[in-house]
Short mmCIF file of C-alpha atoms in Angstrom, two decimals:
data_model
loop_
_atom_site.label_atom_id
_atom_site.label_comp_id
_atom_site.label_asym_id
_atom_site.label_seq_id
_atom_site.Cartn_x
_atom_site.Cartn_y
_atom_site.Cartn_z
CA UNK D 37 12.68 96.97 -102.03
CA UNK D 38 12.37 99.35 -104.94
CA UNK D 39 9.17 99.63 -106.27
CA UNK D 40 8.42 99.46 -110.15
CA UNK D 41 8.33 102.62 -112.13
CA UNK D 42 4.78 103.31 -114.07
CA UNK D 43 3.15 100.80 -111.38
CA UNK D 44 0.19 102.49 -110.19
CA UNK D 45 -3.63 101.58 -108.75
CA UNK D 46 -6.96 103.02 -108.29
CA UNK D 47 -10.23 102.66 -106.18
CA UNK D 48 -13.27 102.12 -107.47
CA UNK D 49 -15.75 102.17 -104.88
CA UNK D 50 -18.98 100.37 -104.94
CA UNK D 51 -21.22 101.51 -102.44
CA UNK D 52 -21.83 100.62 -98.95
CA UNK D 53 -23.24 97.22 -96.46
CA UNK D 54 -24.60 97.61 -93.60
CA UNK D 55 -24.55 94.70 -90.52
CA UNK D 56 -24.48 94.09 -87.11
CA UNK D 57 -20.98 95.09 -86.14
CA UNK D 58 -20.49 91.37 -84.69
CA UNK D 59 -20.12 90.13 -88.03
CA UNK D 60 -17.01 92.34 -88.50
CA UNK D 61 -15.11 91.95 -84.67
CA UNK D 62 -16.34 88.73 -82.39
CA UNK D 63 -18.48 90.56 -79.78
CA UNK D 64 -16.82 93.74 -79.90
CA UNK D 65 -18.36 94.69 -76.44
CA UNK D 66 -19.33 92.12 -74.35
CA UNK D 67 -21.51 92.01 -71.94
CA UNK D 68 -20.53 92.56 -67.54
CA UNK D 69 -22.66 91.90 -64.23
CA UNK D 70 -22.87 96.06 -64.30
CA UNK D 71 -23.90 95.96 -68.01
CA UNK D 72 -25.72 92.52 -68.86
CA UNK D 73 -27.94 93.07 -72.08
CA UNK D 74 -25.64 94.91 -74.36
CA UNK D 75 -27.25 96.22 -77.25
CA UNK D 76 -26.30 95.20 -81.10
CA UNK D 77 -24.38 98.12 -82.82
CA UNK D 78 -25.30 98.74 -86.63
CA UNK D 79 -22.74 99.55 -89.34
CA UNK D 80 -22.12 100.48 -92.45
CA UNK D 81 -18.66 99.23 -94.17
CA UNK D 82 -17.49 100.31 -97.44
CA UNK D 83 -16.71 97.94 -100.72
CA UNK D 84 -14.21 98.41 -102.65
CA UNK D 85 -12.03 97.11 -105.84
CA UNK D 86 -8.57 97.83 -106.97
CA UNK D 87 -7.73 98.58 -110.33
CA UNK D 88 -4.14 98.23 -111.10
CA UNK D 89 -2.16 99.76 -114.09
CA UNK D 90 1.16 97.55 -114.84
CA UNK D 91 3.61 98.99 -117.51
CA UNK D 92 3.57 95.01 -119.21
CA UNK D 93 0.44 93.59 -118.26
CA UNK D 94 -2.00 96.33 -118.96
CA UNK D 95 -4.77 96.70 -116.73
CA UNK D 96 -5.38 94.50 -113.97
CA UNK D 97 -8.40 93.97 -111.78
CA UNK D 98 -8.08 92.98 -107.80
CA UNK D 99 -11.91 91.90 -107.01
CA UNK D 100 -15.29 93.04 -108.98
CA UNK D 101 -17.53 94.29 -106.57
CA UNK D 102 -21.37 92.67 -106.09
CA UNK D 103 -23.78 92.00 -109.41
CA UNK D 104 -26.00 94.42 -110.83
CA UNK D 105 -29.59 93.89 -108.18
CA UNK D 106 -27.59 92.91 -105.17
CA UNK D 107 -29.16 96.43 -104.02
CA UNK D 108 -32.72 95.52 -104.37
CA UNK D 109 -33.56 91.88 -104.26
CA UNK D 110 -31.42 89.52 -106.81
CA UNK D 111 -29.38 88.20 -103.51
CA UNK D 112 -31.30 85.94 -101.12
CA UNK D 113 -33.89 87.10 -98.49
CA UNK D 114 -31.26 86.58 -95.56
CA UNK D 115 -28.53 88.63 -97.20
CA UNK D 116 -30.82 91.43 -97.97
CA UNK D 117 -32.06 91.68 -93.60
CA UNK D 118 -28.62 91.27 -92.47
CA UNK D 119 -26.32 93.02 -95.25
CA UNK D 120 -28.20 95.40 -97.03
CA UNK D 121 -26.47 96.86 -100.53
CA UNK D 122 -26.55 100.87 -100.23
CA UNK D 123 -24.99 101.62 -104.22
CA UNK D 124 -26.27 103.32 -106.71
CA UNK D 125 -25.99 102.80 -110.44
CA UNK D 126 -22.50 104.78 -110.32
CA UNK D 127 -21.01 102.51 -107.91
CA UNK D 128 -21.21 99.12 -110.04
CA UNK D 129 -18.12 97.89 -111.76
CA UNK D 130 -18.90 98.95 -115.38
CA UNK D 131 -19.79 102.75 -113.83
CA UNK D 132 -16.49 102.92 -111.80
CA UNK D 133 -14.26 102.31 -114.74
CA UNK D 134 -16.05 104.74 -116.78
CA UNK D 135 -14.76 107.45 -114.49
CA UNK D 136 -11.02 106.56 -115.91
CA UNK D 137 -12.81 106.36 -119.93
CA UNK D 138 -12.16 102.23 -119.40
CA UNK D 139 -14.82 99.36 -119.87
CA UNK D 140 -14.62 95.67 -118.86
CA UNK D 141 -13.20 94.69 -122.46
CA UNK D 142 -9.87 96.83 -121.40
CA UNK D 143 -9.24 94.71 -118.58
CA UNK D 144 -6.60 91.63 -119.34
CA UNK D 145 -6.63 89.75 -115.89
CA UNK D 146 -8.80 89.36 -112.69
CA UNK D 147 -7.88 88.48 -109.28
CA UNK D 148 -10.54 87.49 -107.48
CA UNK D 149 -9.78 87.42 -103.79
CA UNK D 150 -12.51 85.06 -102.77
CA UNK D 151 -16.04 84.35 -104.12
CA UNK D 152 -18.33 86.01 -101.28
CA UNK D 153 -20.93 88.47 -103.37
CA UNK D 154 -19.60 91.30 -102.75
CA UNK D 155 -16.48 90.64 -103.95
CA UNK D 156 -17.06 88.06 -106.63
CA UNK D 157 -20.60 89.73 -108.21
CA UNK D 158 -19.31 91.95 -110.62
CA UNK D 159 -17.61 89.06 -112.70
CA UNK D 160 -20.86 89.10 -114.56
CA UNK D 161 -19.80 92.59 -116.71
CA UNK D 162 -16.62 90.03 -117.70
CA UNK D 163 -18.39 87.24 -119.54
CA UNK D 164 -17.40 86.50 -122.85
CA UNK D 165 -14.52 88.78 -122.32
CA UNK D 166 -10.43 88.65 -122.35
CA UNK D 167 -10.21 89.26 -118.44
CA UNK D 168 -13.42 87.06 -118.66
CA UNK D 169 -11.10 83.84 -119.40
CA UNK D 170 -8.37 85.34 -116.98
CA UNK D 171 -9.50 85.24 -114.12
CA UNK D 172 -7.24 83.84 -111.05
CA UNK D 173 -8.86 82.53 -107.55
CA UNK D 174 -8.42 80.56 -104.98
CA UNK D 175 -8.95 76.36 -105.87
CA UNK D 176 -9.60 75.74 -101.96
CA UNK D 177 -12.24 78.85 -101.84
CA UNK D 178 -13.97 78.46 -105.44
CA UNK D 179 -14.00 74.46 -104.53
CA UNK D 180 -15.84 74.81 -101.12
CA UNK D 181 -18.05 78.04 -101.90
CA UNK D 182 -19.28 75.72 -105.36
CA UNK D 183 -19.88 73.11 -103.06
CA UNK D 184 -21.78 74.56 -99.46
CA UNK D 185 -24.46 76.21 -102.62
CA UNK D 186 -25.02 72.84 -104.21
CA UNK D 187 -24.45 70.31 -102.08
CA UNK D 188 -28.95 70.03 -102.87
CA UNK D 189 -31.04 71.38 -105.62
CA UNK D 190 -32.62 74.39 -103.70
CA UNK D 191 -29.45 75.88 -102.17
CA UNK D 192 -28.54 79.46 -102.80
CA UNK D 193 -26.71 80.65 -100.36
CA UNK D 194 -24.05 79.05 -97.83
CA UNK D 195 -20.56 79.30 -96.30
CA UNK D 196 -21.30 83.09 -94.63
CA UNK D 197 -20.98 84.56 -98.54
CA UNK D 198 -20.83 82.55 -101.25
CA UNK D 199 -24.17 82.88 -103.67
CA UNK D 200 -25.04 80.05 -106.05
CA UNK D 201 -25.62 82.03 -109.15
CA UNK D 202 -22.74 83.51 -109.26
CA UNK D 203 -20.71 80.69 -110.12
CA UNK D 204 -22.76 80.33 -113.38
CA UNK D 205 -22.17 83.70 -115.12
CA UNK D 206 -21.73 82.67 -118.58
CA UNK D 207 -18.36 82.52 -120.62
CA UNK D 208 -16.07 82.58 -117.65
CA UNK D 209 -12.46 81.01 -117.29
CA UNK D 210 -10.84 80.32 -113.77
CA UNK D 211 -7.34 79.61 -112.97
CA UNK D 212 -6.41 78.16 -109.50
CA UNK D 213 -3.74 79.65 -107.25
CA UNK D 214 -2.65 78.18 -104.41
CA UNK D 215 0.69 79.44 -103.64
CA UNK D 216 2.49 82.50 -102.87
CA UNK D 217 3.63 84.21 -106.05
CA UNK D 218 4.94 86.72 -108.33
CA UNK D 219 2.36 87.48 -110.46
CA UNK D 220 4.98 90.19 -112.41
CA UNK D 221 7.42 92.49 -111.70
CA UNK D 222 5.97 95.15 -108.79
CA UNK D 223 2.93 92.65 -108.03
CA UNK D 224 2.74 89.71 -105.34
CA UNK D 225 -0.31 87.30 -104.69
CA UNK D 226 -0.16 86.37 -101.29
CA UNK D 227 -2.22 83.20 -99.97
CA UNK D 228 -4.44 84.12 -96.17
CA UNK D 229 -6.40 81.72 -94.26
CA UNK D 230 -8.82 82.55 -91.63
CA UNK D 231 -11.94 84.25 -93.15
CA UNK D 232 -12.40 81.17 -95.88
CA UNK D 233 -10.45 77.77 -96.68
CA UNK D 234 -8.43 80.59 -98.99
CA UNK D 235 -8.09 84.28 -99.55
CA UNK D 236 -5.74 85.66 -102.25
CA UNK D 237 -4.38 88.84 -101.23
CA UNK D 238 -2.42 91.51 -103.10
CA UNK D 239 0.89 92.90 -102.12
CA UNK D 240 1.82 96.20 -105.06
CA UNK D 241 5.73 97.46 -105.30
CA UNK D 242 5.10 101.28 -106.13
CA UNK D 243 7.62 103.45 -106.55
CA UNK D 244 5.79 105.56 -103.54
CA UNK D 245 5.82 102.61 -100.91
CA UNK D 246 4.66 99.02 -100.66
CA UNK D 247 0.62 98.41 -100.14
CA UNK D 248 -0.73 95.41 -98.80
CA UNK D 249 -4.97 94.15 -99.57
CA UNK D 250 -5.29 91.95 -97.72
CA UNK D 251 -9.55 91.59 -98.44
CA UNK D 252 -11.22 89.76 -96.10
CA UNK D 253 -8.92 87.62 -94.34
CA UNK D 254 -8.42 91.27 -91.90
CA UNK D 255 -11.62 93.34 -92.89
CA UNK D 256 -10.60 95.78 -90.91
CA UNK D 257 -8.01 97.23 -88.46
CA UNK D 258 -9.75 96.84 -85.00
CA UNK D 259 -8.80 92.97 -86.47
CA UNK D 260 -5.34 93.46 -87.13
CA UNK D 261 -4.70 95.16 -84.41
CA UNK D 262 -2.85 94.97 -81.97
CA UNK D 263 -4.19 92.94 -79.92
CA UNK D 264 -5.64 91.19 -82.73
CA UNK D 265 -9.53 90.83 -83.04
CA UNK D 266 -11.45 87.78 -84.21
CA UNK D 267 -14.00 88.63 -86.56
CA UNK D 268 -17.74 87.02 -86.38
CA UNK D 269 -17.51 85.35 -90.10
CA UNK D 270 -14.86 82.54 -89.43
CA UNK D 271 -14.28 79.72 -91.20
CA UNK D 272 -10.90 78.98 -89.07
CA UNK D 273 -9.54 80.61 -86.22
CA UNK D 274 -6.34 79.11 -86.05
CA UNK D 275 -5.74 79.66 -90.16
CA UNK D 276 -6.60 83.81 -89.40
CA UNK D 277 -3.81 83.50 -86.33
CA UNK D 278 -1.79 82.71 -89.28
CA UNK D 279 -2.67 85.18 -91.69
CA UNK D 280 -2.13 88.35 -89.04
CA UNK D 281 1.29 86.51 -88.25
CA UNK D 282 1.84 86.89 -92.22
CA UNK D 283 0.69 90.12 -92.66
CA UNK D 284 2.56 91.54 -89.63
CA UNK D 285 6.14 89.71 -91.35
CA UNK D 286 5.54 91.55 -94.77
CA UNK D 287 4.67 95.15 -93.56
CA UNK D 288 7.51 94.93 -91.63
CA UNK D 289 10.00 93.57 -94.25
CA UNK D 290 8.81 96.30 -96.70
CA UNK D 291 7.31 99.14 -94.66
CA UNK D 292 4.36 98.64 -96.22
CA UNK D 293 0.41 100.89 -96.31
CA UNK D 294 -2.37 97.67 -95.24
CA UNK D 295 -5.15 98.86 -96.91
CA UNK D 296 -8.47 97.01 -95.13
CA UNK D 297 -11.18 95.96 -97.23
CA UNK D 298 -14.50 97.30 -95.13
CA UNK D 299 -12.75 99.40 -92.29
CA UNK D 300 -15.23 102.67 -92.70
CA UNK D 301 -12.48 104.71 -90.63
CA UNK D 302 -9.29 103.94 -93.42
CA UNK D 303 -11.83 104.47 -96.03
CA UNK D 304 -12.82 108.03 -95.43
CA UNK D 305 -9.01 108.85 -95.24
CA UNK D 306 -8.62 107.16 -98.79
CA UNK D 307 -8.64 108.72 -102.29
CA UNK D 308 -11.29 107.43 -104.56
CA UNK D 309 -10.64 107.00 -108.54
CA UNK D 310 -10.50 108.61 -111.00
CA UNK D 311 -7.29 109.51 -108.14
CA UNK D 312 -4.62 106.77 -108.74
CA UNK D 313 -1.83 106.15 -105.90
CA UNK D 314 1.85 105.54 -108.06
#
């Protein structure tokens, strides 16, 4: 497939979260009779968003990154032991697109790939905005994430990611996807199961190659494999069989980069905006 001329993307990288590796690969060394009492292994994963330049929409935003105070204590107690925030005040949304003389108000469109905080957070800088009442996610993942935080009164946090508050930021807009589409010429939205009831992933025709994000649905590669690797946050195992299936169909039909949401390996070999691949 020839890729679109003028189609090109950038990084903008948010900082880092640590966690027990489990979270990321289903007990990625298991215990033996000669070794019974393995010890957890700590990590520290990169986040990331993608922000795409398309010669007729403009510029297009694939995830937001967390809120403003997920690195000090606006996310709940849990999240903050298990998943600490390492970013600074360069690393948030607003910051990032700085670095390529852009603010939120120059954005026309956000994908959201699911509504976990890190991914979903920085849709607060978009309120009241043009991408602010543009913003495409998944129905099946915005349904169930709005319901396991307020299925009660006291609920913050549920579902592995999702945080109550932010599905109120003020003056937003969401559309629901739940197909496989052509979102315009050069750019597909690709629905993944596994990780959530729905991931919308993002499949970019550039003139250099094919790239495939497929966020969390594969975090990383020691998931994709092969063999492929279960990771710890699940919601179905049979729906992320499906999703490497997927994945493994497209790169081969269009010889195509995967480029893993929190694989800290792939990330060091990446270029970071104000670089943009084209």
């Amino acid at each position: 497939m020839k890729g679109l001329k003028g189609l090109k993307f950038a990084i903008l990288h948010h900082g880092y979260i640590e966690n027990d590796f489990a979270w990321n690969v289903a007990v990625p060394k298991p215990g033996s009779i000669k070794e019974k009492n393995v010890l957890s292994e700590w990590i520290r994963v990169p986040t990331f968003s993608v922000l795409i330049s398309h010669p007729d929409l403009g510029w297009i935003l694939y995830d937001a990154g967390p809120c403003l105070g997920d690195e000090k204590d606006r996310l709940p107690k849990f999240v903050q032991e298990q998943f600490p925030l390492f970013s600074s005040r360069e690393n948030f949304l607003d910051k990032q697109l700085s670095l390529l003389n852009l603010t939120p108000e120059d954005i026309s469109l956000v994908i959201v790939s699911h509504m976990h905080w890190d991914h979903a957070g920085g849709l607060s800088f978009f309120s009241d905005t043009r991408a602010g009442k543009n913003i495409l996610v998944s129905e099946k993942d915005y349904s169930y994430g709005l319901t396991v935080t307020h299925h009660c009164s006291t609920e913050l946090f549920g579902g592995g990611g999702y945080f109550k508050d932010n599905f109120h930021f003020p003056g937003l807009t969401f559309n629901f996807i739940e197909e496989d589409q052509s979102l315009a010429p050069g750019i597909d939205i690709i629905t993944l199961g596994g990780h959530t009831p729905g991931v919308l992933g993002l499949v970019l025709h550039l003139e250099s190659g094919t790239f495939i994000f497929p966020s969390d649905a594969v975090n990383m590669s020691r998931n994709y494999g092969p063999p492929m690797a279960y990771p710890g946050i699940l919601y179905d195992s049979l729906g992320f069989q499906r999703t490497i299936k997927k994945l493994n169909l497209l790169q081969k039909k269009y010889n195509a980069k995967i480029i893993f949401p929190h694989d800290p390996l792939q990330f060091s070999s990446l270029e970071l905006a104000p670089y943009f691949y084209e």
